[in-house]
Each structure stands twice: as structure tokens, then as C-alpha cells.
Amino acid sequence: MTIDMLQKEFVARFGAGGTLHAFFSPGRVNLIGEHTDYNGGFVFPAAITLGTTIIARKREDGRIRMCATDLPDFVDASFDTMDAYKSLPWGNYQMGIAKALIQSGVPVCGCDLLFHDTTPHGGGLSSSAGIEIATALCLYVLSTGKQPDMREMATIGQKAENEYVGVSCGIMDQFASAMGKKDHAIFLDCKDLSYSLIPLALKDIRIVIANTNKKRSLITSKYNERRTECEKALAALQTVLPDKHYLGQIAPDVFEETRRVIANPTVAKRAEHVIYECDRVLRSAEALQNGDIAAFGTYMNASHDSLRDLYEVTGIELDTLVDAARKEEGCLGSRMTGAGFGGCTVSLVKCECVEAFQKHVAEAYTKVIGYAPSFYVTDAGDGGHQLF
Ligand code: GLA
């Protein structure tokens, strides 16, 4: 849908008059650095060009009314009952953002909002961060008439998801959605949110995302379980490394010297993944800056293998996609991206091989899993911004 069509749709749903504004915020693909963000480690995501567009108009009566182009839901919310919307199947993320903004001192105004999402829902490309950051930006601009610091919008997004929606996610998705830049990946140190934008000079190589199309279940509880295991590993390691506050601060050689203090072998495996994954992110960013895409691809492969064997968040669907991808000519590396347990993989594929890659991987996957994957050939896009 074009912006013109969306404006017409807005008027059809909410009526004419007043000044309309539009905002966009993308989903993300993480190139490498998985399950490291909540461990104060490194991540290396890029914003994609799919995302959430909002057409918005201010209201004077302090209500937030919202709907989406692809859903029948209509939410009419009041600031007097801010916690009443937590269990909404749609609209809870937005109300979590409104609450987090109010708590941070923003005098959030009433508004009518039409949402249009192009990121697949539940597909591991963080459609939720797109919604959160677009909402935060939109409410901030409508309420204050100023542009926000987008890094603050990222932390507002994470707070909403942690405290209102109840998912203990890290900062990666919201940060990538807020801070992405066209043709760049973001090297982010999650312990202090320092970051640099690194050009994705991929020359004749494309980023190919493949969606398992698996219906994910129990993902929140499994995700939170991994977080708890990491906390246990850190507590054990701190008995001999008292100055470390995050697993992401521990170098692989220091870990090898001290890992014996972690009694539970499963917990030790989780820590091993996180610590070596952070090291891979550092090396990958260096490889990219040196134009060594082949090395980048081998780190991606090693990342997936570690998520499969040590962190145990892949599953047959993601492993089948990755195995099929790696057999393809012109594929430099392939791994799961996002939380795992389904969702998407990301592969680096030579331009001239992209078509055959999709065909062969789809055939191999369908044969084993029984239904087809979907593909998105993507570029790195800009982070959240106002369209008008
Ligand atoms: C989800 C979370 C992120 C991050 C990834 C795993 O996408 O929202 O914070 O933890 O999983 O790397």
C-alpha cells in the first residue's frame, strides 16, 4: 500500500479533517551475535526495509484509538486505565509504549492511529520492535512537537516489552529499529549502548532471509529460561571473577581457565555459547571492515552451530534451512537469526546464485518439513523516522 492509499484508508476509518502525520520504523535482521544482548555482549544487526508505517492524527480528548490495515481489531483506550490493555492480542505493545513514555515524563496526547505492517508477524524479524519504535516516535512527536533522541526511544521500547508485555528481551531489536542506517550494519556493545555503523559493502552478495513459517509456541518461556541459565553461569563465574558484571565481558581464554566453577553442564554450555559468540561478533565486524566476506560467512556458520549445539535454540526447521543453504553454490554463510525456535535464517548469497538458492532450499526444506519456507531478499534500510 502506498502512503496515499494509507491516508485514504485512515480517512475511511477515522473520518476526514485535521493534520495527518506519518511515521515508519523497520524490522531487523541480526547478522551475528545471538542471545548476547541480555548478557552485556556484542550484536551486529541491520534494520531492513520491511516495517511498520503509522498514519496519525492528534485528538484533544485524551483517547488513543487505533486499528491496522490487516486486522479487524479496533482499540479505543483511555489514559485512566493504562494497565487494562496488557492482555490485548493487538494493541498491547502500543499501550506499553504510551505507558513507558508517560513514566519517562512525556505528556502523551490522545490520537487516532492506523498501522500498516510489512514485516511478517512472528517470523523472527522483529515486527514487534517496528511497532514499538514507530509508536514511540509517533506519540513523542505528536505530544511534544519535537523529534526525540532515537536511542531513548529504543530503551522506551525495551521497557514496554519487558514491563508491560512481559517478555524479558534485550535491547537489540529496538535499537536496530530505532538506529538503523541504509546500507549499514550496527555494531552495538549492549553493556553501555555504544555503537558504530559499519558499511555493508557486500558488492555482488545479497542478504537472503528464509522464513521457516513454523508456528512458534512457548517461545517466551524458553527465552526466559535461557536468560535464567545465563544468570546462573554468571553468578558461578563471579565467585572467581568478581569484577565481571556480564558474561559478555569475559574473554574465551579467561572462561576456559574458570569454567570449572560452573557445576551444571547445561549452564556451562550456555555460557560457552555467549562468550565465544561475542568473540565472533568482534571478528566478524573486523572481517567486514577488511572486505573479507568469506571470513564473515564462516563466523556466521560457527554461530549457528553453537546456537544448535550449545544454546539449543534451533530445531529441525532452522537446521534444515541452514543445512540446505550451506550446500548451495554461492552461499558464503547461513545461520538462524533472532530468538530461534523457528523464525528465520539469514544467508549471504552471491547475486547470480540467489534464484537457484531459493528454489533448491525451498525444495529441500519442503521435502523434510512438509510445508514451504518464504524468502525475502533484503537490503539494510534506515531506522525509525517521520515521513511527514
Ligand atoms: C529476540 C530478543 C532480542 C535478542 C534475540 C536473540 O529477538 O528480542 O533481544 O535477545 O532474541 O539474540
Coordinates of C-alpha atoms and ligand atoms in Angstrom, one line a residue:
M1 CA 0.0 0.0 0.0
T2 CA 1.3 3.4 -0.9
I3 CA 1.3 6.3 1.5
D4 CA -1.6 7.9 -0.5
M5 CA -3.6 4.7 -0.1
L6 CA -2.9 4.6 3.6
Q7 CA -4.1 8.2 4.1
K8 CA -7.3 7.4 2.3
E9 CA -7.7 4.3 4.4
F10 CA -7.2 6.4 7.5
V11 CA -9.9 8.8 6.5
A12 CA -12.3 5.9 5.7
R13 CA -11.8 4.5 9.2
F14 CA -11.5 7.7 11.4
G15 CA -13.1 10.4 9.3
A16 CA -11.7 13.5 7.5
G17 CA -10.2 16.7 8.9
G18 CA -7.1 17.8 10.9
T19 CA -3.5 17.3 10.0
L20 CA -2.2 13.8 9.2
H21 CA 1.3 12.7 10.0
A22 CA 3.2 9.5 9.0
F23 CA 6.0 7.6 10.7
F24 CA 7.9 4.5 9.7
S25 CA 10.1 2.1 11.7
P26 CA 11.6 -1.1 10.4
G27 CA 12.1 -4.7 11.5
R28 CA 15.7 -6.0 11.7
V29 CA 17.9 -8.9 10.7
N30 CA 20.7 -9.8 13.1
L31 CA 23.8 -10.8 11.1
I32 CA 25.6 -12.3 14.0
G33 CA 25.6 -12.1 17.9
E34 CA 22.7 -14.1 19.1
H35 CA 21.5 -14.2 22.7
T36 CA 24.3 -11.9 23.6
D37 CA 22.4 -8.7 24.1
Y38 CA 20.9 -9.5 27.6
N39 CA 24.4 -10.7 28.6
G40 CA 26.0 -7.3 28.0
G41 CA 27.7 -8.6 24.9
F42 CA 28.0 -7.5 21.2
V43 CA 25.4 -7.8 18.5
F44 CA 25.6 -6.9 14.8
P45 CA 22.1 -6.3 13.4
A46 CA 20.9 -4.2 10.4
A47 CA 17.5 -2.6 10.0
I48 CA 15.6 -4.0 7.0
T49 CA 13.3 -2.2 4.6
L50 CA 10.1 -4.0 5.8
G51 CA 8.5 -2.4 8.8
T52 CA 5.6 -0.5 10.3
T53 CA 4.0 2.6 8.9
I54 CA 1.7 4.7 11.1
I55 CA -0.7 7.4 9.8
A56 CA -1.6 9.5 12.8
R57 CA -3.7 12.5 13.9
K58 CA -3.8 14.2 17.3
R59 CA -7.1 14.1 19.3
E60 CA -8.0 16.6 22.0
D61 CA -10.0 14.2 24.2
G62 CA -7.1 12.1 25.6
R63 CA -8.1 8.8 24.0
I64 CA -5.8 6.6 21.9
R65 CA -7.8 4.9 19.1
M66 CA -6.1 2.5 16.8
C67 CA -6.5 -0.1 14.1
A68 CA -4.4 -1.9 11.5
T69 CA -4.9 -2.4 7.8
D70 CA -4.7 -6.2 8.1
L71 CA -6.7 -6.8 11.3
P72 CA -10.4 -6.5 12.4
D73 CA -9.4 -5.2 15.8
F74 CA -10.3 -1.6 16.9
V75 CA -8.8 -0.4 20.2
D76 CA -10.3 2.7 22.0
A77 CA -8.1 3.2 25.0
S78 CA -8.1 5.7 27.9
F79 CA -5.2 7.0 29.9
D80 CA -7.2 6.4 33.1
T81 CA -7.0 2.6 32.7
M82 CA -3.5 2.2 31.3
D83 CA -3.0 -1.3 32.6
A84 CA -6.2 -2.6 31.2
Y85 CA -4.7 -3.4 27.8
K86 CA -1.9 -5.8 28.7
S87 CA -3.7 -8.9 27.5
L88 CA -5.0 -7.4 24.2
P89 CA -3.9 -9.7 21.3
W90 CA -3.2 -6.5 19.4
G91 CA -2.6 -3.0 20.8
N92 CA -0.8 -4.1 23.9
Y93 CA 2.7 -3.2 22.5
Q94 CA 1.4 0.3 21.7
M95 CA -0.2 0.9 25.1
G96 CA 3.0 -0.4 26.7
I97 CA 4.9 2.3 24.8
A98 CA 2.4 5.0 25.8
K99 CA 2.8 4.0 29.5
A100 CA 6.6 3.9 29.3
L101 CA 6.6 7.4 27.7
I102 CA 4.4 8.8 30.4
Q103 CA 6.6 7.3 33.0
S104 CA 9.6 9.0 31.4
G105 CA 7.9 12.4 31.6
V106 CA 6.4 12.7 28.1
P107 CA 2.9 14.3 28.3
V108 CA 1.4 11.8 25.8
C109 CA -1.6 13.2 23.9
G110 CA -4.7 11.4 22.5
C111 CA -4.6 10.3 18.9
D112 CA -6.0 8.2 16.1
L113 CA -3.5 5.8 14.6
L114 CA -3.7 3.5 11.6
F115 CA -0.9 0.8 11.5
H116 CA 0.3 -0.9 8.4
D117 CA 2.9 -3.7 8.8
T118 CA 5.0 -5.3 6.1
T119 CA 7.3 -7.4 8.4
P120 CA 5.9 -10.9 8.8
H121 CA 4.3 -11.3 12.2
G122 CA 6.0 -13.9 14.5
G123 CA 8.7 -14.5 11.8
G124 CA 11.8 -13.5 13.9
L125 CA 12.4 -10.2 12.0
S126 CA 11.1 -8.2 14.9
S127 CA 7.8 -6.9 13.6
S128 CA 7.2 -6.0 17.3
A129 CA 10.2 -3.7 17.5
G130 CA 9.0 -2.0 14.3
I131 CA 5.6 -1.4 16.0
E132 CA 7.2 -0.3 19.3
I133 CA 9.6 2.2 17.8
A134 CA 7.1 3.6 15.3
T135 CA 4.6 4.1 18.1
A136 CA 7.2 5.7 20.4
L137 CA 8.4 8.1 17.7
C138 CA 4.8 9.0 16.7
L139 CA 3.5 9.6 20.2
Y140 CA 6.6 11.6 21.1
V141 CA 6.3 13.9 18.1
L142 CA 2.5 14.4 18.3
S143 CA 2.7 15.1 22.0
T144 CA 5.8 17.4 22.1
G145 CA 6.1 18.8 18.6
K146 CA 9.8 17.8 18.8
Q147 CA 12.0 14.9 17.4
P148 CA 13.2 12.5 20.1
D149 CA 16.6 11.1 20.7
M150 CA 16.1 7.7 19.0
R151 CA 18.4 5.9 21.4
E152 CA 15.9 6.9 24.1
M153 CA 13.1 5.5 22.0
A154 CA 14.9 2.2 21.8
T155 CA 15.1 2.0 25.6
I156 CA 11.4 3.0 25.9
G157 CA 10.6 0.1 23.5
Q158 CA 12.5 -2.4 25.6
K159 CA 11.0 -1.2 28.8
A160 CA 7.5 -1.5 27.3
E161 CA 8.2 -5.1 26.2
N162 CA 9.8 -6.1 29.5
E163 CA 7.4 -4.5 31.9
Y164 CA 4.1 -4.2 30.0
V165 CA 4.1 -7.1 27.5
G166 CA 6.1 -9.4 29.9
V167 CA 8.9 -10.5 27.5
S168 CA 12.4 -10.2 29.1
C169 CA 14.0 -9.3 25.8
G170 CA 17.3 -7.5 25.4
I171 CA 17.8 -4.1 23.6
M172 CA 19.0 -5.4 20.2
D173 CA 15.7 -5.3 18.2
Q174 CA 14.5 -1.9 19.4
F175 CA 18.0 -0.4 19.0
A176 CA 18.3 -1.7 15.4
S177 CA 14.8 -0.5 14.5
A178 CA 15.5 3.0 16.0
M179 CA 19.1 3.5 14.9
G180 CA 19.5 1.6 11.6
K181 CA 21.1 3.2 8.6
K182 CA 20.7 2.4 4.9
D183 CA 23.5 0.1 3.7
H184 CA 25.0 -0.2 7.2
A185 CA 25.0 -2.8 10.0
I186 CA 25.2 -1.7 13.6
F187 CA 28.0 -2.9 15.8
L188 CA 26.5 -2.5 19.3
D189 CA 28.0 -3.1 22.7
C190 CA 24.9 -3.9 24.8
K191 CA 26.6 -3.2 28.1
D192 CA 26.7 0.6 27.5
L193 CA 24.9 1.1 24.2
S194 CA 28.0 2.4 22.5
Y195 CA 27.8 1.6 18.8
S196 CA 29.3 2.2 15.4
L197 CA 27.7 2.0 11.9
I198 CA 29.7 -0.3 9.6
P199 CA 29.1 -0.1 5.8
L200 CA 27.7 -3.3 4.4
A201 CA 29.9 -3.3 1.4
L202 CA 28.7 -6.6 0.1
K203 CA 29.5 -6.0 -3.5
D204 CA 28.0 -8.9 -5.5
I205 CA 26.5 -10.5 -2.4
R206 CA 22.9 -10.3 -1.2
I207 CA 21.3 -10.9 2.2
V208 CA 18.7 -13.7 1.8
I209 CA 16.3 -14.2 4.6
A210 CA 14.4 -17.5 4.7
N211 CA 11.3 -17.9 7.0
T212 CA 10.6 -21.4 8.4
N213 CA 7.0 -20.4 8.6
K214 CA 6.8 -22.6 11.7
K215 CA 4.1 -21.6 14.2
R216 CA 6.1 -20.8 17.3
S217 CA 4.9 -21.7 20.7
L218 CA 6.3 -21.4 24.3
I219 CA 9.0 -19.1 22.9
T220 CA 8.7 -16.6 25.8
S221 CA 9.2 -19.3 28.4
K222 CA 12.1 -20.9 26.6
Y223 CA 13.7 -17.5 26.0
N224 CA 13.3 -16.6 29.7
E225 CA 14.7 -20.0 30.7
R226 CA 17.9 -19.3 28.7
R227 CA 18.2 -15.9 30.4
T228 CA 18.0 -17.6 33.8
E229 CA 20.6 -20.1 32.9
C230 CA 23.0 -17.3 31.8
E231 CA 22.4 -15.5 35.2
K232 CA 23.3 -18.8 37.0
A233 CA 26.5 -19.1 34.9
L234 CA 27.5 -15.5 35.6
A235 CA 26.8 -16.0 39.4
A236 CA 29.1 -19.0 39.4
L237 CA 31.9 -17.3 37.4
Q238 CA 31.7 -14.2 39.6
T239 CA 32.9 -16.3 42.5
V240 CA 36.3 -16.3 40.8
L241 CA 35.9 -13.2 38.6
P242 CA 34.3 -10.7 41.0
D243 CA 34.9 -7.7 38.7
K244 CA 32.8 -9.1 35.8
H245 CA 29.2 -7.9 35.6
Y246 CA 28.2 -9.6 32.4
L247 CA 29.1 -12.8 30.6
G248 CA 29.8 -10.6 27.6
Q249 CA 32.8 -9.1 29.4
I250 CA 34.6 -12.5 29.8
A251 CA 37.2 -13.4 27.1
P252 CA 37.2 -17.0 25.8
D253 CA 40.7 -17.8 27.4
V254 CA 39.6 -16.5 30.8
F255 CA 36.4 -18.6 30.5
E256 CA 38.4 -21.7 29.8
E257 CA 40.5 -21.1 32.9
T258 CA 37.5 -20.7 35.1
R259 CA 34.6 -22.7 33.6
R260 CA 35.2 -25.5 36.2
V261 CA 33.3 -23.4 38.8
I262 CA 30.0 -23.9 36.8
A263 CA 28.7 -27.2 38.2
N264 CA 25.8 -27.7 35.9
P265 CA 27.0 -28.8 32.4
T266 CA 23.9 -27.3 30.6
V267 CA 24.6 -23.9 32.3
A268 CA 28.3 -24.1 31.3
K269 CA 27.2 -24.8 27.6
R270 CA 25.0 -21.7 27.6
A271 CA 27.9 -19.5 28.9
E272 CA 30.3 -21.1 26.4
H273 CA 28.0 -20.0 23.6
V274 CA 27.6 -16.5 24.8
I275 CA 31.3 -15.9 25.4
Y276 CA 32.5 -17.3 22.1
E277 CA 29.6 -15.7 20.2
C278 CA 30.7 -12.2 21.5
D279 CA 34.2 -13.0 20.2
R280 CA 32.8 -14.0 16.8
V281 CA 30.9 -10.7 16.6
L282 CA 34.2 -8.8 17.1
R283 CA 36.0 -10.8 14.5
S284 CA 33.1 -10.6 12.0
A285 CA 32.9 -6.8 12.2
E286 CA 36.7 -6.7 11.6
A287 CA 36.3 -9.1 8.7
L288 CA 33.6 -6.9 7.1
Q289 CA 35.7 -3.8 7.5
N290 CA 38.6 -5.6 5.7
G291 CA 36.2 -6.7 2.9
D292 CA 36.7 -10.3 3.9
I293 CA 33.1 -11.6 3.3
A294 CA 34.3 -15.2 3.1
A295 CA 35.6 -15.0 6.7
F296 CA 32.3 -13.3 7.8
G297 CA 30.4 -16.3 6.3
T298 CA 32.5 -18.8 8.3
Y299 CA 31.7 -16.9 11.6
M300 CA 28.0 -17.0 10.7
N301 CA 28.2 -20.8 10.2
A302 CA 30.0 -21.2 13.5
S303 CA 27.4 -19.0 15.2
H304 CA 24.6 -21.3 14.0
D305 CA 26.4 -24.4 15.1
S306 CA 26.9 -23.0 18.5
L307 CA 23.2 -22.0 18.8
R308 CA 22.3 -25.5 17.8
D309 CA 24.7 -27.5 19.9
L310 CA 25.4 -25.3 23.0
Y311 CA 22.5 -22.9 23.3
E312 CA 19.9 -25.4 21.9
V313 CA 17.5 -22.8 20.3
T314 CA 17.4 -24.0 16.7
G315 CA 15.2 -27.1 16.0
I316 CA 14.6 -29.1 12.9
E317 CA 13.1 -26.3 10.8
L318 CA 16.0 -23.9 11.2
D319 CA 18.7 -26.6 11.0
T320 CA 17.1 -28.0 7.7
L321 CA 17.1 -24.5 6.1
V322 CA 20.7 -23.9 7.2
D323 CA 22.0 -27.3 6.0
A324 CA 20.3 -26.8 2.6
A325 CA 21.6 -23.3 2.3
R326 CA 25.2 -24.3 3.0
K327 CA 25.1 -26.9 0.2
E328 CA 24.2 -24.3 -2.3
E329 CA 26.8 -22.8 -4.7
G330 CA 27.4 -19.2 -3.9
C331 CA 26.3 -19.3 -0.3
L332 CA 29.1 -17.9 1.9
G333 CA 27.4 -18.5 5.3
S334 CA 24.0 -19.3 6.8
R335 CA 22.6 -19.1 10.3
M336 CA 19.4 -18.6 12.3
T337 CA 18.6 -15.0 13.2
G338 CA 16.6 -13.7 16.2
A339 CA 15.5 -15.7 19.2
G340 CA 15.3 -19.1 17.4
F341 CA 12.8 -22.0 18.0
G342 CA 11.5 -21.2 14.5
G343 CA 11.6 -17.8 12.8
C344 CA 14.1 -17.0 10.1
T345 CA 17.6 -17.8 8.8
V346 CA 19.9 -15.3 7.2
S347 CA 22.4 -16.3 4.4
L348 CA 24.9 -14.4 2.4
V349 CA 24.5 -15.5 -1.3
K350 CA 26.2 -14.4 -4.5
C351 CA 23.9 -12.3 -6.6
E352 CA 23.9 -14.7 -9.6
C353 CA 23.0 -17.7 -7.4
V354 CA 20.1 -16.1 -5.4
E355 CA 17.4 -17.6 -7.7
A356 CA 18.7 -21.1 -7.7
F357 CA 19.4 -20.8 -4.0
Q358 CA 15.7 -20.1 -3.2
K359 CA 14.5 -22.8 -5.5
H360 CA 16.8 -25.6 -4.1
V361 CA 16.5 -24.6 -0.5
A362 CA 12.7 -24.5 -0.8
E363 CA 12.6 -27.9 -2.3
A364 CA 14.9 -29.5 0.3
Y365 CA 13.0 -27.8 3.2
T366 CA 9.6 -28.8 1.9
K367 CA 10.7 -32.4 1.4
V368 CA 11.7 -32.7 5.1
I369 CA 9.3 -30.4 6.9
G370 CA 6.1 -30.8 4.7
Y371 CA 5.4 -27.1 4.0
A372 CA 7.3 -24.4 2.2
P373 CA 9.5 -21.6 3.5
S374 CA 9.3 -18.0 2.3
F375 CA 12.2 -15.8 1.2
Y376 CA 13.0 -12.1 1.4
V377 CA 16.0 -10.7 -0.4
T378 CA 16.7 -7.6 1.5
D379 CA 18.9 -4.5 1.9
A380 CA 19.8 -2.7 5.1
G381 CA 17.4 0.2 5.5
D382 CA 17.0 3.3 7.6
G383 CA 15.8 3.2 11.2
G384 CA 12.7 4.9 12.6
H385 CA 11.8 8.3 11.1
Q386 CA 9.0 10.7 10.4
L387 CA 7.7 10.6 6.8
F388 CA 5.6 13.8 7.1
Ligands
GLA1 C1 15.0 -11.7 20.5 C2 15.1 -10.6 21.5 C3 16.5 -9.9 21.4 C4 17.6 -10.9 21.4 C5 17.4 -12.0 20.4 C6 18.4 -13.1 20.5 O1 15.0 -11.2 19.2 O2 14.1 -9.7 21.4 O3 16.6 -9.0 22.5 O4 17.9 -11.4 22.7 O5 16.1 -12.6 20.6 O6 19.6 -12.7 20.1

